[in-house]
Short mmCIF file of C-alpha atoms in Angstrom, two decimals:
data_model
loop_
_atom_site.label_atom_id
_atom_site.label_comp_id
_atom_site.label_asym_id
_atom_site.label_seq_id
_atom_site.Cartn_x
_atom_site.Cartn_y
_atom_site.Cartn_z
CA UNK A 1 0.00 0.00 0.00
CA UNK A 2 1.18 3.50 -0.84
CA UNK A 3 1.78 5.74 2.16
CA UNK A 4 2.80 9.37 1.78
CA UNK A 5 5.72 10.44 3.94
CA UNK A 6 3.94 13.18 5.78
CA UNK A 7 0.30 12.59 6.74
CA UNK A 8 -1.22 15.59 8.52
CA UNK A 9 -2.54 15.29 12.06
CA UNK A 10 -6.00 16.27 10.77
CA UNK A 11 -6.09 13.28 8.39
CA UNK A 12 -4.94 10.94 11.17
CA UNK A 13 -7.81 12.24 13.32
CA UNK A 14 -10.38 11.72 10.56
CA UNK A 15 -9.41 8.17 9.58
CA UNK A 16 -10.82 6.49 12.74
CA UNK A 17 -14.12 8.32 12.19
CA UNK A 18 -14.20 7.13 8.57
CA UNK A 19 -13.59 3.61 9.83
CA UNK A 20 -16.34 3.86 12.46
CA UNK A 21 -18.96 4.96 9.93
CA UNK A 22 -17.87 2.38 7.34
CA UNK A 23 -18.07 -0.28 10.02
CA UNK A 24 -21.67 0.76 10.77
CA UNK A 25 -22.55 0.72 7.04
CA UNK A 26 -20.92 -2.70 6.72
CA UNK A 27 -22.94 -4.13 9.61
CA UNK A 28 -26.10 -2.56 8.19
CA UNK A 29 -25.50 -4.72 5.09
CA UNK A 30 -24.62 -1.84 2.76
CA UNK A 31 -22.09 -3.07 0.19
CA UNK A 32 -21.66 -0.06 -2.07
CA UNK A 33 -22.01 3.68 -1.56
CA UNK A 34 -21.62 6.73 -3.81
CA UNK A 35 -18.91 9.19 -2.85
CA UNK A 36 -21.57 11.86 -2.27
CA UNK A 37 -23.63 9.60 0.01
CA UNK A 38 -20.52 8.62 1.96
CA UNK A 39 -19.65 12.30 2.33
CA UNK A 40 -23.15 12.94 3.74
CA UNK A 41 -22.75 10.11 6.26
CA UNK A 42 -19.35 11.45 7.32
CA UNK A 43 -20.45 15.08 7.41
CA UNK A 44 -17.80 16.33 5.01
CA UNK A 45 -17.31 16.78 1.26
CA UNK A 46 -16.64 14.04 -1.28
CA UNK A 47 -13.47 15.85 -2.33
CA UNK A 48 -12.13 15.85 1.23
CA UNK A 49 -12.58 12.08 1.49
CA UNK A 50 -10.89 11.62 -1.90
CA UNK A 51 -8.04 13.89 -0.87
CA UNK A 52 -7.55 12.19 2.52
CA UNK A 53 -7.55 8.70 1.00
CA UNK A 54 -5.22 9.74 -1.83
CA UNK A 55 -2.36 9.76 0.70
CA UNK A 56 -2.69 5.96 0.79
CA UNK A 57 -3.59 4.99 -2.76
CA UNK A 58 -6.55 4.86 -5.11
CA UNK A 59 -9.92 3.94 -3.63
CA UNK A 60 -13.37 4.04 -5.17
CA UNK A 61 -14.18 4.17 -8.82
CA UNK A 62 -15.65 6.88 -11.03
CA UNK A 63 -19.35 6.15 -11.50
CA UNK A 64 -19.39 3.26 -9.05
CA UNK A 65 -18.48 4.87 -5.75
CA UNK A 66 -16.95 2.90 -2.93
CA UNK A 67 -17.10 -0.80 -2.09
CA UNK A 68 -17.93 -0.53 1.62
CA UNK A 69 -16.33 -3.71 2.93
CA UNK A 70 -13.18 -3.23 0.85
CA UNK A 71 -12.74 0.40 1.92
CA UNK A 72 -13.44 -0.59 5.54
CA UNK A 73 -10.72 -3.25 5.35
CA UNK A 74 -8.27 -0.87 3.67
CA UNK A 75 -8.74 1.78 6.35
CA UNK A 76 -8.46 -0.88 9.08
CA UNK A 77 -5.14 -1.86 7.57
CA UNK A 78 -3.96 1.77 7.31
CA UNK A 79 -4.82 2.15 11.01
CA UNK A 80 -2.80 -0.96 11.85
CA UNK A 81 -5.87 -2.81 13.13
CA UNK A 82 -4.75 -6.02 11.38
CA UNK A 83 -1.46 -6.26 13.25
CA UNK A 84 -2.71 -8.18 16.28
CA UNK A 85 -1.41 -5.65 18.77
CA UNK A 86 -1.31 -6.46 22.45
CA UNK A 87 -2.09 -4.14 25.33
CA UNK A 88 -2.31 -3.99 29.12
CA UNK A 89 -4.32 -1.78 31.49
CA UNK A 90 -2.36 -0.06 34.25
CA UNK A 91 -4.63 0.99 37.10
CA UNK A 92 -7.72 -1.03 38.01
CA UNK A 93 -9.84 1.67 39.65
CA UNK A 94 -13.34 2.56 38.43
CA UNK A 95 -12.22 3.81 35.03
CA UNK A 96 -9.78 0.94 34.48
CA UNK A 97 -12.47 -1.58 35.33
CA UNK A 98 -15.01 0.23 33.12
CA UNK A 99 -12.61 -0.01 30.15
CA UNK A 100 -11.82 -3.68 30.80
CA UNK A 101 -15.51 -4.49 31.03
CA UNK A 102 -16.98 -2.31 28.28
CA UNK A 103 -14.38 -1.15 25.79
CA UNK A 104 -14.27 -3.37 22.68
CA UNK A 105 -10.50 -3.80 22.48
CA UNK A 106 -10.66 -6.72 20.04
CA UNK A 107 -13.02 -4.89 17.64
CA UNK A 108 -10.30 -2.22 17.51
CA UNK A 109 -7.57 -4.71 16.73
CA UNK A 110 -6.13 -5.02 20.24
CA UNK A 111 -5.70 -8.07 22.43
CA UNK A 112 -5.94 -7.18 26.12
CA UNK A 113 -3.56 -9.42 28.05
CA UNK A 114 -3.41 -8.19 31.64
CA UNK A 115 -4.18 -5.51 34.17
CA UNK A 116 -1.90 -4.05 36.83
CA UNK A 117 -2.86 -2.51 40.09
CA UNK A 118 -1.07 -0.72 42.89
CA UNK A 119 -2.78 -2.76 45.53
CA UNK A 120 -0.46 -5.53 46.62
CA UNK A 121 -1.24 -9.18 46.96
CA UNK A 122 -3.33 -9.35 43.79
CA UNK A 123 -1.31 -12.10 42.09
CA UNK A 124 -3.68 -14.29 40.12
CA UNK A 125 -6.72 -12.15 40.87
CA UNK A 126 -9.10 -11.84 37.94
CA UNK A 127 -11.29 -8.88 36.97
CA UNK A 128 -13.94 -9.63 34.35
CA UNK A 129 -11.79 -12.55 33.20
CA UNK A 130 -8.59 -10.50 32.96
CA UNK A 131 -5.55 -11.52 35.03
CA UNK A 132 -4.48 -8.65 37.30
CA UNK A 133 -0.96 -8.41 38.69
CA UNK A 134 0.60 -6.12 41.31
CA UNK A 135 2.31 -3.06 39.83
CA UNK A 136 5.57 -3.93 41.53
CA UNK A 137 5.88 -6.93 39.17
CA UNK A 138 5.20 -4.79 36.07
CA UNK A 139 8.64 -5.26 34.46
CA UNK A 140 8.62 -9.02 34.92
CA UNK A 141 5.23 -9.44 33.27
CA UNK A 142 5.91 -6.94 30.45
CA UNK A 143 9.08 -8.85 29.54
CA UNK A 144 6.90 -11.91 29.10
CA UNK A 145 3.81 -10.31 27.49
CA UNK A 146 5.61 -7.76 25.27
CA UNK A 147 2.56 -5.52 24.80
CA UNK A 148 2.62 -2.66 22.29
CA UNK A 149 0.34 -0.33 24.22
CA UNK A 150 -0.37 0.47 27.87
CA UNK A 151 -3.69 2.02 28.85
CA UNK A 152 -2.74 4.40 31.66
CA UNK A 153 -5.54 4.88 34.21
CA UNK A 154 -3.58 5.28 37.45
CA UNK A 155 -4.09 8.05 39.99
CA UNK A 156 -2.45 11.27 38.79
CA UNK A 157 0.15 11.20 41.56
CA UNK A 158 1.89 8.13 40.14
CA UNK A 159 1.08 8.62 36.44
CA UNK A 160 4.42 10.02 35.19
CA UNK A 161 6.46 7.59 37.28
CA UNK A 162 4.47 4.64 35.95
CA UNK A 163 4.68 5.98 32.39
CA UNK A 164 8.48 6.10 32.61
CA UNK A 165 8.61 2.52 33.88
CA UNK A 166 6.46 1.49 30.91
CA UNK A 167 8.73 3.29 28.44
CA UNK A 168 11.84 1.72 29.96
CA UNK A 169 10.14 -1.68 29.69
CA UNK A 170 9.76 -1.11 25.94
CA UNK A 171 6.12 -0.08 25.53
CA UNK A 172 5.53 1.64 22.14
CA UNK A 173 2.44 3.68 22.93
CA UNK A 174 0.62 5.00 26.00
CA UNK A 175 -3.12 5.67 25.89
CA UNK A 176 -3.29 8.23 28.67
CA UNK A 177 -6.56 8.71 30.58
CA UNK A 178 -5.01 10.43 33.60
CA UNK A 179 -5.77 13.94 32.39
CA UNK A 180 -2.25 15.17 33.10
CA UNK A 181 0.59 15.98 30.74
CA UNK A 182 2.98 13.10 31.34
CA UNK A 183 6.55 13.95 32.13
CA UNK A 184 8.50 11.43 30.04
CA UNK A 185 12.29 11.18 30.42
CA UNK A 186 12.82 9.81 26.90
CA UNK A 187 9.91 11.21 24.88
CA UNK A 188 11.38 10.02 21.57
CA UNK A 189 10.87 6.41 22.68
CA UNK A 190 7.09 6.43 23.03
CA UNK A 191 3.95 7.69 21.31
CA UNK A 192 1.43 9.34 23.62
CA UNK A 193 -2.28 9.63 23.02
CA UNK A 194 -4.06 11.74 25.60
CA UNK A 195 -7.79 11.38 26.18
CA UNK A 196 -9.24 14.76 27.15
CA UNK A 197 -12.84 14.30 28.26
CA UNK A 198 -13.10 18.01 28.93
CA UNK A 199 -12.58 18.96 25.25
CA UNK A 200 -15.70 17.00 24.45
CA UNK A 201 -17.80 18.49 27.27
CA UNK A 202 -16.68 22.01 26.39
CA UNK A 203 -17.67 21.64 22.76
CA UNK A 204 -21.11 20.51 23.98
CA UNK A 205 -21.18 23.53 26.28
CA UNK A 206 -20.31 25.76 23.32
CA UNK A 207 -23.10 24.37 21.17
CA UNK A 208 -25.74 24.71 23.91
CA UNK A 209 -24.65 28.32 24.43
CA UNK A 210 -24.71 29.08 20.69
CA UNK A 211 -28.22 27.62 20.48
CA UNK A 212 -29.40 29.84 23.36
CA UNK A 213 -27.87 32.96 21.83
CA UNK A 214 -29.78 32.33 18.62
CA UNK A 215 -33.10 32.76 20.45
CA UNK B 1 -19.04 39.81 22.20
CA UNK B 2 -19.14 39.40 18.46
CA UNK B 3 -20.13 35.93 17.27
CA UNK B 4 -20.23 35.01 13.59
CA UNK B 5 -23.38 33.24 12.46
CA UNK B 6 -21.71 30.14 11.19
CA UNK B 7 -18.76 28.81 13.13
CA UNK B 8 -17.27 25.69 11.55
CA UNK B 9 -17.19 22.40 13.41
CA UNK B 10 -13.38 22.42 13.16
CA UNK B 11 -13.17 25.74 15.05
CA UNK B 12 -15.58 24.44 17.73
CA UNK B 13 -13.32 21.41 18.17
CA UNK B 14 -10.19 23.56 18.49
CA UNK B 15 -11.51 26.07 21.03
CA UNK B 16 -11.52 23.65 24.01
CA UNK B 17 -7.92 22.74 23.22
CA UNK B 18 -6.98 26.43 23.11
CA UNK B 19 -8.66 26.85 26.47
CA UNK B 20 -6.85 23.86 27.97
CA UNK B 21 -3.42 25.13 26.97
CA UNK B 22 -4.17 28.71 28.05
CA UNK B 23 -5.36 27.36 31.39
CA UNK B 24 -2.02 25.54 31.81
CA UNK B 25 -0.09 28.70 30.88
CA UNK B 26 -2.20 30.71 33.33
CA UNK B 27 -1.51 28.30 36.18
CA UNK B 28 2.19 28.30 35.29
CA UNK B 29 2.12 32.05 35.97
CA UNK B 30 2.60 33.16 32.36
CA UNK B 31 0.79 36.45 31.82
CA UNK B 32 1.71 37.34 28.25
CA UNK B 33 2.66 35.30 25.21
CA UNK B 34 3.61 36.13 21.63
CA UNK B 35 1.32 34.83 18.91
CA UNK B 36 4.18 32.69 17.56
CA UNK B 37 4.91 31.16 20.96
CA UNK B 38 1.22 30.45 21.53
CA UNK B 39 1.08 28.80 18.11
CA UNK B 40 4.03 26.59 19.09
CA UNK B 41 2.29 25.57 22.33
CA UNK B 42 -0.91 24.77 20.44
CA UNK B 43 0.84 23.00 17.60
CA UNK B 44 -0.63 25.15 14.84
CA UNK B 45 0.15 28.41 13.04
CA UNK B 46 -0.28 31.92 14.41
CA UNK B 47 -2.53 32.76 11.47
CA UNK B 48 -4.85 29.86 12.24
CA UNK B 49 -5.29 31.06 15.84
CA UNK B 50 -5.90 34.61 14.58
CA UNK B 51 -8.41 33.35 12.03
CA UNK B 52 -10.25 31.12 14.53
CA UNK B 53 -10.52 33.88 17.11
CA UNK B 54 -11.60 36.46 14.52
CA UNK B 55 -15.04 34.77 14.48
CA UNK B 56 -15.54 36.17 17.98
CA UNK B 57 -13.84 39.56 17.93
CA UNK B 58 -10.40 41.09 18.20
CA UNK B 59 -7.90 39.48 20.56
CA UNK B 60 -4.21 40.13 21.02
CA UNK B 61 -2.30 43.16 19.90
CA UNK B 62 0.30 43.73 17.21
CA UNK B 63 3.72 43.71 18.85
CA UNK B 64 2.40 42.69 22.26
CA UNK B 65 0.89 39.28 21.66
CA UNK B 66 -1.80 37.85 23.88
CA UNK B 67 -2.68 38.56 27.49
CA UNK B 68 -2.99 34.98 28.75
CA UNK B 69 -5.54 35.43 31.52
CA UNK B 70 -7.74 37.71 29.42
CA UNK B 71 -7.71 35.38 26.41
CA UNK B 72 -8.36 32.41 28.72
CA UNK B 73 -11.39 34.21 30.20
CA UNK B 74 -12.67 35.24 26.75
CA UNK B 75 -12.48 31.68 25.43
CA UNK B 76 -14.13 30.38 28.62
CA UNK B 77 -16.97 32.80 27.96
CA UNK B 78 -17.22 31.79 24.27
CA UNK B 79 -17.47 28.16 25.45
CA UNK B 80 -20.25 29.08 27.88
CA UNK B 81 -18.16 28.09 30.90
CA UNK B 82 -19.34 31.16 32.83
CA UNK B 83 -23.03 30.26 32.66
CA UNK B 84 -23.19 28.09 35.76
CA UNK B 85 -24.64 25.10 33.95
CA UNK B 86 -26.01 22.16 35.87
CA UNK B 87 -25.68 18.50 35.00
CA UNK B 88 -26.61 15.02 36.22
CA UNK B 89 -25.02 11.61 35.66
CA UNK B 90 -27.33 8.86 34.45
CA UNK B 91 -25.86 5.43 35.18
CA UNK B 92 -23.70 4.80 38.23
CA UNK B 93 -21.67 1.81 37.03
CA UNK B 94 -17.86 1.83 36.91
CA UNK B 95 -17.61 4.58 34.31
CA UNK B 96 -20.31 6.74 35.93
CA UNK B 97 -18.56 6.46 39.29
CA UNK B 98 -15.17 7.17 37.72
CA UNK B 99 -16.52 10.40 36.20
CA UNK B 100 -18.21 11.47 39.45
CA UNK B 101 -15.04 10.83 41.37
CA UNK B 102 -12.37 12.11 38.98
CA UNK B 103 -13.77 14.40 36.31
CA UNK B 104 -13.38 18.09 37.21
CA UNK B 105 -16.92 19.21 36.37
CA UNK B 106 -16.62 22.53 38.19
CA UNK B 107 -13.33 23.46 36.48
CA UNK B 108 -15.25 23.05 33.23
CA UNK B 109 -18.09 25.31 34.34
CA UNK B 110 -20.54 22.59 35.34
CA UNK B 111 -22.27 21.95 38.66
CA UNK B 112 -22.97 18.25 39.16
CA UNK B 113 -26.25 17.92 41.08
CA UNK B 114 -27.23 14.26 41.15
CA UNK B 115 -26.75 10.76 39.84
CA UNK B 116 -29.38 8.28 38.73
CA UNK B 117 -29.16 4.54 38.75
CA UNK B 118 -31.30 1.69 37.54
CA UNK B 119 -30.94 -0.21 40.76
CA UNK B 120 -34.02 0.43 42.86
CA UNK B 121 -34.15 1.44 46.47
CA UNK B 122 -31.27 3.92 46.22
CA UNK B 123 -33.20 6.97 47.46
CA UNK B 124 -30.87 9.13 49.49
CA UNK B 125 -27.83 6.99 48.77
CA UNK B 126 -24.65 8.98 48.25
CA UNK B 127 -21.70 8.19 45.99
CA UNK B 128 -18.59 10.28 46.58
CA UNK B 129 -20.83 12.92 48.13
CA UNK B 130 -23.30 12.98 45.25
CA UNK B 131 -26.97 12.14 45.90
CA UNK B 132 -28.06 9.18 43.78
CA UNK B 133 -31.72 8.56 42.95
CA UNK B 134 -33.49 5.61 41.31
CA UNK B 135 -33.99 6.05 37.56
CA UNK B 136 -37.74 5.55 37.91
CA UNK B 137 -37.93 8.92 39.68
CA UNK B 138 -35.89 10.68 36.95
CA UNK B 139 -38.67 13.01 35.76
CA UNK B 140 -39.59 14.14 39.28
CA UNK B 141 -36.01 15.10 40.13
CA UNK B 142 -35.27 16.71 36.75
CA UNK B 143 -38.34 18.94 37.16
CA UNK B 144 -36.80 20.14 40.42
CA UNK B 145 -33.11 20.29 39.42
CA UNK B 146 -33.58 21.60 35.84
CA UNK B 147 -30.13 20.49 34.63
CA UNK B 148 -28.82 21.57 31.22
CA UNK B 149 -26.81 18.45 30.49
CA UNK B 150 -27.11 14.73 31.21
CA UNK B 151 -24.01 12.55 31.20
CA UNK B 152 -25.25 9.27 29.73
CA UNK B 153 -23.34 6.23 31.03
CA UNK B 154 -26.06 3.59 31.15
CA UNK B 155 -25.78 0.08 29.69
CA UNK B 156 -26.28 0.17 25.91
CA UNK B 157 -29.57 -1.74 26.10
CA UNK B 158 -31.38 1.14 27.82
CA UNK B 159 -29.40 4.07 26.40
CA UNK B 160 -31.83 5.30 23.72
CA UNK B 161 -34.86 4.84 25.94
CA UNK B 162 -33.21 6.82 28.73
CA UNK B 163 -32.04 9.49 26.27
CA UNK B 164 -35.62 10.01 25.07
CA UNK B 165 -36.86 10.36 28.65
CA UNK B 166 -34.17 12.99 29.24
CA UNK B 167 -35.15 14.93 26.10
CA UNK B 168 -38.84 14.85 27.05
CA UNK B 169 -37.89 16.12 30.51
CA UNK B 170 -36.26 19.16 28.87
CA UNK B 171 -32.55 18.35 28.93
CA UNK B 172 -30.60 20.54 26.45
CA UNK B 173 -27.55 18.39 25.84
CA UNK B 174 -26.52 14.77 26.25
CA UNK B 175 -22.87 13.82 26.78
CA UNK B 176 -23.04 10.27 25.47
CA UNK B 177 -20.49 7.71 26.71
CA UNK B 178 -22.50 4.64 25.70
CA UNK B 179 -20.68 4.15 22.39
CA UNK B 180 -23.93 3.70 20.47
CA UNK B 181 -25.68 6.06 18.09
CA UNK B 182 -28.69 7.18 20.13
CA UNK B 183 -32.08 6.87 18.53
CA UNK B 184 -33.77 10.15 19.48
CA UNK B 185 -37.47 10.70 18.65
CA UNK B 186 -37.15 14.49 18.53
CA UNK B 187 -33.53 15.13 17.50
CA UNK B 188 -34.14 18.87 17.01
CA UNK B 189 -34.74 19.24 20.75
CA UNK B 190 -31.33 18.14 22.00
CA UNK B 191 -27.63 18.52 21.27
CA UNK B 192 -25.66 15.29 21.34
CA UNK B 193 -21.96 14.95 22.03
CA UNK B 194 -20.66 11.43 21.57
CA UNK B 195 -17.45 10.30 23.23
CA UNK B 196 -15.71 7.78 21.01
CA UNK B 197 -12.79 6.25 22.89
CA UNK B 198 -12.01 4.08 19.87
CA UNK B 199 -11.17 7.09 17.65
CA UNK B 200 -8.43 7.95 20.09
CA UNK B 201 -7.03 4.39 20.36
CA UNK B 202 -7.09 3.99 16.57
CA UNK B 203 -5.14 7.16 15.99
CA UNK B 204 -2.54 5.82 18.46
CA UNK B 205 -2.57 2.53 16.55
CA UNK B 206 -2.01 4.45 13.31
CA UNK B 207 0.96 6.35 14.69
CA UNK B 208 2.64 3.22 16.10
CA UNK B 209 2.19 1.52 12.73
CA UNK B 210 3.55 4.53 10.82
CA UNK B 211 6.58 4.58 13.11
CA UNK B 212 7.25 0.87 12.48
CA UNK B 213 6.91 1.29 8.70
CA UNK B 214 9.57 4.02 8.76
CA UNK B 215 12.16 1.55 10.02
#
């Protein structure tokens, strides 16, 4: 597959949304869609989709539109969803447990192998079928499991310290739910993805306010 | 304050991020910042910031840059953070409890008044200091509390039904964590904001894959 050298951050942000909508279309049994119809579903223009996808090759066909399942599979592959990546959850508080229980890791191409918690004496304990180990044994288990990604859901006070242990242990990416900017000693060694719930609430707040001001 | 009629979705998505970084600068004691420096912090160009803000008026000054605390306050006001909005959490499972316990509602301009849960016989029960009521009494309490926003963290099976009850009860916005597309009977009556954790994980997956392909 073609892959342009520099893909803009904006394109990277749009690809998962494209995938999500194509996945819905696929499960609704839709096999083919015109570029205009797809643009309507995605809330953008047909030319933007064409331009975004052109970074990765040729998709769709003049006069035919897009083959839904093929485009879905292509985008999944672009996103690395077919690489059988492994991950672990670090922090088994309410949010950690909610993710283990409800987040569809496998539908997103990830195999969840273990959880870690600060509370001692958890060896062998299971949470929703997931083995949970004490954080003090993190390095030993990571050497064995070799996960690509750590989902970081610890208390803020230990977040940066835990992140640095994960980087030293060879983790490639940290999915950071702790709502703090992590202080990483060797930032070039890891890719960070921060989840900012507040950005989402504030854009809702904006839209409610804009609606009120219209009246 | 000036407010252009049509503000693009992209600008609405960027404003909370601007606020977040300005808030950090403010708490780091930085009072003034050049437009170029601010652009570096935000990871965009000075002209994009200028263009985004121009929808709402004139900010910053040639040769001086931006007054951090003033710009922070202006953006807070644009986002409606100064309107003392009220909200409730519907669903007190792991994720609901994690949000009640850890999400800084008040720092985002929201007053969290109550939680609702499907489990009966919870009248008067408190979770992390928040009163929790049974979902069957939802309408009675909403009539009294008059919240603007409901945080929807119910199981998927009841999400749309609960969302419709919230809309009928007069809620203005739903912050939807259920990871399903809600089926709303009167969509014109409510503003939906969907939190898609998977978009964030997939963009991390993309970046790890891109890094590997470089090697």
